[in-house]
C-alpha atoms as a PDB file:
ATOM      1  CA  MET A   1       0.132  25.583  10.525  1.00  0.00           C
ATOM      2  CA  THR A   2      -3.080  24.002  11.658  1.00  0.00           C
ATOM      3  CA  ALA A   3      -6.505  25.422  10.940  1.00  0.00           C
ATOM      4  CA  THR A   4      -7.335  25.775  14.619  1.00  0.00           C
ATOM      5  CA  SER A   5      -6.946  29.299  15.921  1.00  0.00           C
ATOM      6  CA  ASP A   6      -5.336  29.015  19.333  1.00  0.00           C
ATOM      7  CA  ILE A   7      -2.342  26.810  18.669  1.00  0.00           C
ATOM      8  CA  ASP A   8       0.698  29.030  18.661  1.00  0.00           C
ATOM      9  CA  THR A   9       3.391  27.799  16.280  1.00  0.00           C
ATOM     10  CA  SER A  10       4.958  31.189  15.610  1.00  0.00           C
ATOM     11  CA  ARG A  11       8.638  31.921  15.328  1.00  0.00           C
ATOM     12  CA  LEU A  12      10.278  35.305  14.817  1.00  0.00           C
ATOM     13  CA  ASP A  13      11.739  36.189  11.416  1.00  0.00           C
ATOM     14  CA  LEU A  14      15.010  37.887  12.278  1.00  0.00           C
ATOM     15  CA  ASP A  15      16.159  38.476   8.680  1.00  0.00           C
ATOM     16  CA  THR A  16      18.354  41.558   9.016  1.00  0.00           C
ATOM     17  CA  SER A  17      19.647  41.526   5.456  1.00  0.00           C
ATOM     18  CA  ARG A  18      16.708  43.557   4.160  1.00  0.00           C
ATOM     19  CA  ARG A  19      17.398  47.074   2.941  1.00  0.00           C
ATOM     20  CA  GLY A  20      16.985  49.717   5.618  1.00  0.00           C
ATOM     21  CA  ALA A  21      17.996  47.571   8.580  1.00  0.00           C
ATOM     22  CA  GLY A  22      20.774  49.110  10.618  1.00  0.00           C
ATOM     23  CA  PRO A  23      22.602  48.455  13.856  1.00  0.00           C
ATOM     24  CA  SER A  24      21.255  49.720  17.144  1.00  0.00           C
ATOM     25  CA  ARG A  25      23.445  51.040  19.939  1.00  0.00           C
ATOM     26  CA  THR A  26      23.834  47.431  21.084  1.00  0.00           C
ATOM     27  CA  GLY A  27      25.078  46.342  17.653  1.00  0.00           C
ATOM     28  CA  VAL A  28      21.940  44.300  16.926  1.00  0.00           C
ATOM     29  CA  PRO A  29      20.428  45.235  13.525  1.00  0.00           C
ATOM     30  CA  GLN A  30      17.030  46.899  13.848  1.00  0.00           C
ATOM     31  CA  PRO A  31      14.335  46.742  11.162  1.00  0.00           C
ATOM     32  CA  SER A  32      13.358  49.942   9.414  1.00  0.00           C
ATOM     33  CA  PRO A  33       9.681  51.062   9.490  1.00  0.00           C
ATOM     34  CA  SER A  34       9.177  49.617   6.007  1.00  0.00           C
ATOM     35  CA  ASP A  35      10.160  46.179   7.346  1.00  0.00           C
ATOM     36  CA  SER A  36       7.042  46.056   9.529  1.00  0.00           C
ATOM     37  CA  VAL A  37       4.916  45.376   6.434  1.00  0.00           C
ATOM     38  CA  SER A  38       4.559  41.622   6.142  1.00  0.00           C
ATOM     39  CA  CYS A  39       5.331  40.064   2.788  1.00  0.00           C
ATOM     40  CA  PRO A  40       2.950  37.149   2.112  1.00  0.00           C
ATOM     41  CA  SER A  41       5.684  35.125   0.415  1.00  0.00           C
ATOM     42  CA  HIS A  42       7.931  35.457   3.466  1.00  0.00           C
ATOM     43  CA  SER A  43       5.047  34.447   5.754  1.00  0.00           C
ATOM     44  CA  ASP A  44       4.386  31.380   3.602  1.00  0.00           C
ATOM     45  CA  LEU A  45       8.103  30.574   3.597  1.00  0.00           C
ATOM     46  CA  LEU A  46       8.242  30.775   7.397  1.00  0.00           C
ATOM     47  CA  ARG A  47       5.211  28.482   7.744  1.00  0.00           C
ATOM     48  CA  SER A  48       6.629  25.991   5.227  1.00  0.00           C
ATOM     49  CA  VAL A  49      10.010  25.828   6.935  1.00  0.00           C
ATOM     50  CA  PHE A  50       8.592  25.465  10.447  1.00  0.00           C
ATOM     51  CA  ARG A  51       6.186  22.712   9.372  1.00  0.00           C
ATOM     52  CA  ARG A  52       9.400  20.669   9.022  1.00  0.00           C
ATOM     53  CA  HIS A  53      10.579  21.635  12.530  1.00  0.00           C
ATOM     54  CA  ALA A  54       9.409  19.158  15.168  1.00  0.00           C
ATOM     55  CA  ALA A  55       8.460  20.925  18.389  1.00  0.00           C
ATOM     56  CA  GLY A  56       7.342  19.832  21.814  1.00  0.00           C
ATOM     57  CA  VAL A  57       3.739  20.558  22.731  1.00  0.00           C
ATOM     58  CA  ALA A  58       2.783  22.581  25.791  1.00  0.00           C
ATOM     59  CA  VAL A  59      -0.402  24.078  27.181  1.00  0.00           C
ATOM     60  CA  VAL A  60      -0.197  27.496  28.807  1.00  0.00           C
ATOM     61  CA  THR A  61      -2.888  28.414  31.369  1.00  0.00           C
ATOM     62  CA  ALA A  62      -3.823  31.474  33.390  1.00  0.00           C
ATOM     63  CA  GLN A  63      -6.590  32.481  35.757  1.00  0.00           C
ATOM     64  CA  GLY A  64      -8.784  35.510  35.150  1.00  0.00           C
ATOM     65  CA  GLU A  65     -12.502  35.742  35.846  1.00  0.00           C
ATOM     66  CA  ARG A  66     -12.404  32.261  34.354  1.00  0.00           C
ATOM     67  CA  PRO A  67      -9.482  29.959  33.522  1.00  0.00           C
ATOM     68  CA  VAL A  68      -7.964  30.284  30.051  1.00  0.00           C
ATOM     69  CA  GLY A  69      -5.384  28.297  28.153  1.00  0.00           C
ATOM     70  CA  PHE A  70      -3.974  27.513  24.739  1.00  0.00           C
ATOM     71  CA  THR A  71      -1.723  24.980  23.037  1.00  0.00           C
ATOM     72  CA  ALA A  72       1.773  26.272  22.289  1.00  0.00           C
ATOM     73  CA  THR A  73       4.753  24.903  20.412  1.00  0.00           C
ATOM     74  CA  SER A  74       6.821  28.060  20.896  1.00  0.00           C
ATOM     75  CA  LEU A  75       7.893  27.247  24.479  1.00  0.00           C
ATOM     76  CA  ASN A  76      11.589  27.838  25.187  1.00  0.00           C
ATOM     77  CA  SER A  77      13.953  27.730  28.134  1.00  0.00           C
ATOM     78  CA  VAL A  78      15.565  31.188  28.196  1.00  0.00           C
ATOM     79  CA  ALA A  79      17.936  31.177  31.185  1.00  0.00           C
ATOM     80  CA  ALA A  80      18.846  29.110  34.232  1.00  0.00           C
ATOM     81  CA  GLU A  81      19.747  32.067  36.477  1.00  0.00           C
ATOM     82  CA  PRO A  82      17.187  33.375  37.002  1.00  0.00           C
ATOM     83  CA  PRO A  83      15.092  30.472  35.677  1.00  0.00           C
ATOM     84  CA  LEU A  84      13.174  31.963  32.729  1.00  0.00           C
ATOM     85  CA  VAL A  85      10.933  30.516  30.021  1.00  0.00           C
ATOM     86  CA  SER A  86       9.274  32.171  27.037  1.00  0.00           C
ATOM     87  CA  PHE A  87       6.364  31.470  24.715  1.00  0.00           C
ATOM     88  CA  GLY A  88       4.498  33.314  21.989  1.00  0.00           C
ATOM     89  CA  VAL A  89       0.785  34.129  22.062  1.00  0.00           C
ATOM     90  CA  GLY A  90      -1.277  35.768  19.332  1.00  0.00           C
ATOM     91  CA  VAL A  91      -3.014  38.985  20.319  1.00  0.00           C
ATOM     92  CA  SER A  92      -6.132  37.693  18.531  1.00  0.00           C
ATOM     93  CA  SER A  93      -6.167  34.566  20.734  1.00  0.00           C
ATOM     94  CA  SER A  94      -9.157  34.202  23.039  1.00  0.00           C
ATOM     95  CA  SER A  95      -6.638  33.705  25.880  1.00  0.00           C
ATOM     96  CA  TRP A  96      -4.728  36.946  25.272  1.00  0.00           C
ATOM     97  CA  PRO A  97      -6.953  39.362  27.249  1.00  0.00           C
ATOM     98  CA  VAL A  98      -6.338  37.325  30.420  1.00  0.00           C
ATOM     99  CA  LEU A  99      -2.663  36.648  29.643  1.00  0.00           C
ATOM    100  CA  ALA A 100      -2.138  40.370  29.011  1.00  0.00           C
ATOM    101  CA  GLU A 101      -2.970  41.028  32.673  1.00  0.00           C
ATOM    102  CA  ALA A 102      -2.005  37.782  34.440  1.00  0.00           C
ATOM    103  CA  GLU A 103       0.763  37.918  37.035  1.00  0.00           C
ATOM    104  CA  HIS A 104       1.329  34.140  36.854  1.00  0.00           C
ATOM    105  CA  VAL A 105       0.931  31.456  34.179  1.00  0.00           C
ATOM    106  CA  GLY A 106       1.027  27.680  34.120  1.00  0.00           C
ATOM    107  CA  VAL A 107       3.203  25.842  31.593  1.00  0.00           C
ATOM    108  CA  HIS A 108       2.438  22.158  30.980  1.00  0.00           C
ATOM    109  CA  ILE A 109       4.538  19.705  28.937  1.00  0.00           C
ATOM    110  CA  LEU A 110       2.158  17.228  27.312  1.00  0.00           C
ATOM    111  CA  GLY A 111       2.717  13.504  26.936  1.00  0.00           C
ATOM    112  CA  ASP A 112       2.067  11.505  23.774  1.00  0.00           C
ATOM    113  CA  HIS A 113      -1.126  10.186  25.418  1.00  0.00           C
ATOM    114  CA  GLN A 114      -2.552  13.757  25.498  1.00  0.00           C
ATOM    115  CA  GLU A 115      -3.159  14.472  21.818  1.00  0.00           C
ATOM    116  CA  GLU A 116      -6.860  15.110  22.473  1.00  0.00           C
ATOM    117  CA  LEU A 117      -6.021  17.531  25.285  1.00  0.00           C
ATOM    118  CA  ALA A 118      -3.670  19.413  22.941  1.00  0.00           C
ATOM    119  CA  ALA A 119      -6.399  19.537  20.296  1.00  0.00           C
ATOM    120  CA  THR A 120      -8.970  20.781  22.818  1.00  0.00           C
ATOM    121  CA  PHE A 121      -6.753  23.672  23.918  1.00  0.00           C
ATOM    122  CA  ALA A 122      -6.040  24.507  20.262  1.00  0.00           C
ATOM    123  CA  ARG A 123      -9.681  24.444  19.126  1.00  0.00           C
ATOM    124  CA  SER A 124     -11.457  27.782  18.883  1.00  0.00           C
ATOM    125  CA  GLY A 125     -14.626  27.900  20.966  1.00  0.00           C
ATOM    126  CA  ALA A 126     -13.864  24.680  22.866  1.00  0.00           C
ATOM    127  CA  GLU A 127     -14.809  24.331  26.546  1.00  0.00           C
ATOM    128  CA  ARG A 128     -11.188  23.741  27.468  1.00  0.00           C
ATOM    129  CA  PHE A 129     -11.615  23.262  31.213  1.00  0.00           C
ATOM    130  CA  ALA A 130     -14.808  21.180  31.037  1.00  0.00           C
ATOM    131  CA  PRO A 131     -14.699  17.364  31.364  1.00  0.00           C
ATOM    132  CA  PRO A 132     -12.851  15.330  30.294  1.00  0.00           C
ATOM    133  CA  THR A 133     -10.108  17.889  31.074  1.00  0.00           C
ATOM    134  CA  SER A 134      -8.859  17.193  34.594  1.00  0.00           C
ATOM    135  CA  TRP A 135      -7.302  20.130  36.440  1.00  0.00           C
ATOM    136  CA  ARG A 136      -6.981  21.866  39.796  1.00  0.00           C
ATOM    137  CA  ALA A 137      -6.043  25.252  41.200  1.00  0.00           C
ATOM    138  CA  GLY A 138      -2.290  25.176  41.709  1.00  0.00           C
ATOM    139  CA  PRO A 139       0.247  27.591  43.203  1.00  0.00           C
ATOM    140  CA  ARG A 140      -0.733  31.277  42.899  1.00  0.00           C
ATOM    141  CA  GLY A 141      -4.221  30.120  41.847  1.00  0.00           C
ATOM    142  CA  VAL A 142      -2.996  29.071  38.396  1.00  0.00           C
ATOM    143  CA  PRO A 143      -4.912  26.227  36.690  1.00  0.00           C
ATOM    144  CA  VAL A 144      -2.705  23.106  36.709  1.00  0.00           C
ATOM    145  CA  LEU A 145      -3.572  20.256  34.340  1.00  0.00           C
ATOM    146  CA  ASP A 146      -3.459  16.672  35.620  1.00  0.00           C
ATOM    147  CA  GLY A 147      -1.540  13.841  33.974  1.00  0.00           C
ATOM    148  CA  VAL A 148       1.067  15.959  32.175  1.00  0.00           C
ATOM    149  CA  LEU A 149       4.755  15.050  31.907  1.00  0.00           C
ATOM    150  CA  ALA A 150       5.784  18.161  33.816  1.00  0.00           C
ATOM    151  CA  TRP A 151       4.410  21.550  34.814  1.00  0.00           C
ATOM    152  CA  LEU A 152       5.638  24.937  35.975  1.00  0.00           C
ATOM    153  CA  VAL A 153       4.002  27.979  37.496  1.00  0.00           C
ATOM    154  CA  CYS A 154       5.814  31.130  36.444  1.00  0.00           C
ATOM    155  CA  ARG A 155       5.642  34.844  37.266  1.00  0.00           C
ATOM    156  CA  VAL A 156       5.341  36.992  34.140  1.00  0.00           C
ATOM    157  CA  VAL A 157       8.266  39.429  33.900  1.00  0.00           C
ATOM    158  CA  ALA A 158       7.846  40.796  30.340  1.00  0.00           C
ATOM    159  CA  ARG A 159       5.499  40.892  27.367  1.00  0.00           C
ATOM    160  CA  VAL A 160       7.466  41.824  24.259  1.00  0.00           C
ATOM    161  CA  PRO A 161       5.641  42.927  21.065  1.00  0.00           C
ATOM    162  CA  ALA A 162       6.535  40.632  18.144  1.00  0.00           C
ATOM    163  CA  GLY A 163       4.374  41.256  15.078  1.00  0.00           C
ATOM    164  CA  ASP A 164       0.846  39.986  15.684  1.00  0.00           C
ATOM    165  CA  HIS A 165       2.075  38.113  18.773  1.00  0.00           C
ATOM    166  CA  ARG A 166       3.546  38.870  22.152  1.00  0.00           C
ATOM    167  CA  LEU A 167       6.592  37.040  23.445  1.00  0.00           C
ATOM    168  CA  VAL A 168       5.889  36.350  27.107  1.00  0.00           C
ATOM    169  CA  ILE A 169       8.890  35.881  29.407  1.00  0.00           C
ATOM    170  CA  ALA A 170       8.218  34.370  32.815  1.00  0.00           C
ATOM    171  CA  GLN A 171      10.251  33.276  35.852  1.00  0.00           C
ATOM    172  CA  VAL A 172       9.733  29.834  37.392  1.00  0.00           C
ATOM    173  CA  VAL A 173       8.297  29.867  40.927  1.00  0.00           C
ATOM    174  CA  ALA A 174       6.962  26.286  41.331  1.00  0.00           C
ATOM    175  CA  GLY A 175       6.529  23.051  39.419  1.00  0.00           C
ATOM    176  CA  ASP A 176       6.761  19.294  39.173  1.00  0.00           C
ATOM    177  CA  PRO A 177       8.927  17.401  36.635  1.00  0.00           C
ATOM    178  CA  ALA A 178       7.869  13.909  37.732  1.00  0.00           C
ATOM    179  CA  GLY A 179       5.129  12.892  35.275  1.00  0.00           C
ATOM    180  CA  ALA A 180       5.486   9.585  33.464  1.00  0.00           C
ATOM    181  CA  GLY A 181       5.576   8.979  29.734  1.00  0.00           C
ATOM    182  CA  ARG A 182       7.024  10.330  26.517  1.00  0.00           C
ATOM    183  CA  PRO A 183       6.526  13.796  25.000  1.00  0.00           C
ATOM    184  CA  LEU A 184       3.940  14.820  22.443  1.00  0.00           C
ATOM    185  CA  LEU A 185       5.388  16.460  19.327  1.00  0.00           C
ATOM    186  CA  TYR A 186       3.984  18.745  16.614  1.00  0.00           C
ATOM    187  CA  HIS A 187       5.288  18.215  13.070  1.00  0.00           C
ATOM    188  CA  GLN A 188       3.934  18.814   9.573  1.00  0.00           C
ATOM    189  CA  GLY A 189       0.713  20.267  11.009  1.00  0.00           C
ATOM    190  CA  ARG A 190      -0.037  17.180  13.131  1.00  0.00           C
ATOM    191  CA  PHE A 191       0.530  15.872  16.620  1.00  0.00           C
ATOM    192  CA  ASN A 192       3.003  12.969  16.703  1.00  0.00           C
ATOM    193  CA  ALA A 193       4.706  10.642  19.154  1.00  0.00           C
ATOM    194  CA  LEU A 194       8.467  10.457  19.653  1.00  0.00           C
ATOM    195  CA  ARG A 195       9.913   7.351  17.993  1.00  0.00           C
ATOM    196  CA  ASP A 196      13.150   5.551  18.906  1.00  0.00           C
END
């Protein structure tokens, strides 16, 4: 994990082998109330393991009274029909109050030339939409960043509680996949370029 506060590198711990977990009506094991207490050693283990997992870097944006955004490495494609994506956001993030109410969000895939942009959107207290950040109002009024590899505007369909985060699920309504370049990666607590 990085020391900056708004980069989201969370993953869910779905360990169902703990005592007290039992199947739900759908057959998926459900944690018991005692499982909601976080064990520091398990949290450290999760962080250590996922430092070794290389992830693509995205910036998620939304429009409230002012534009907000944060760097995320938890972006996933969920389904093709309907086209759904998901990402995690911490409820302590400065972006969460707007994302908690936003009907639409922007999802931007960053290129390896955008390490500073990723750092800006991860840095607590940064003026994320001030120069040199280049952006415009896109579909549904969502802030769209310029120069990214690809972007989507998505309609939020669910916000699922997941520990100290929310898993946001959103349906694609617009976008552009035509940016040039190679993706930016996050690995071992640092931004990296993809190598052949």
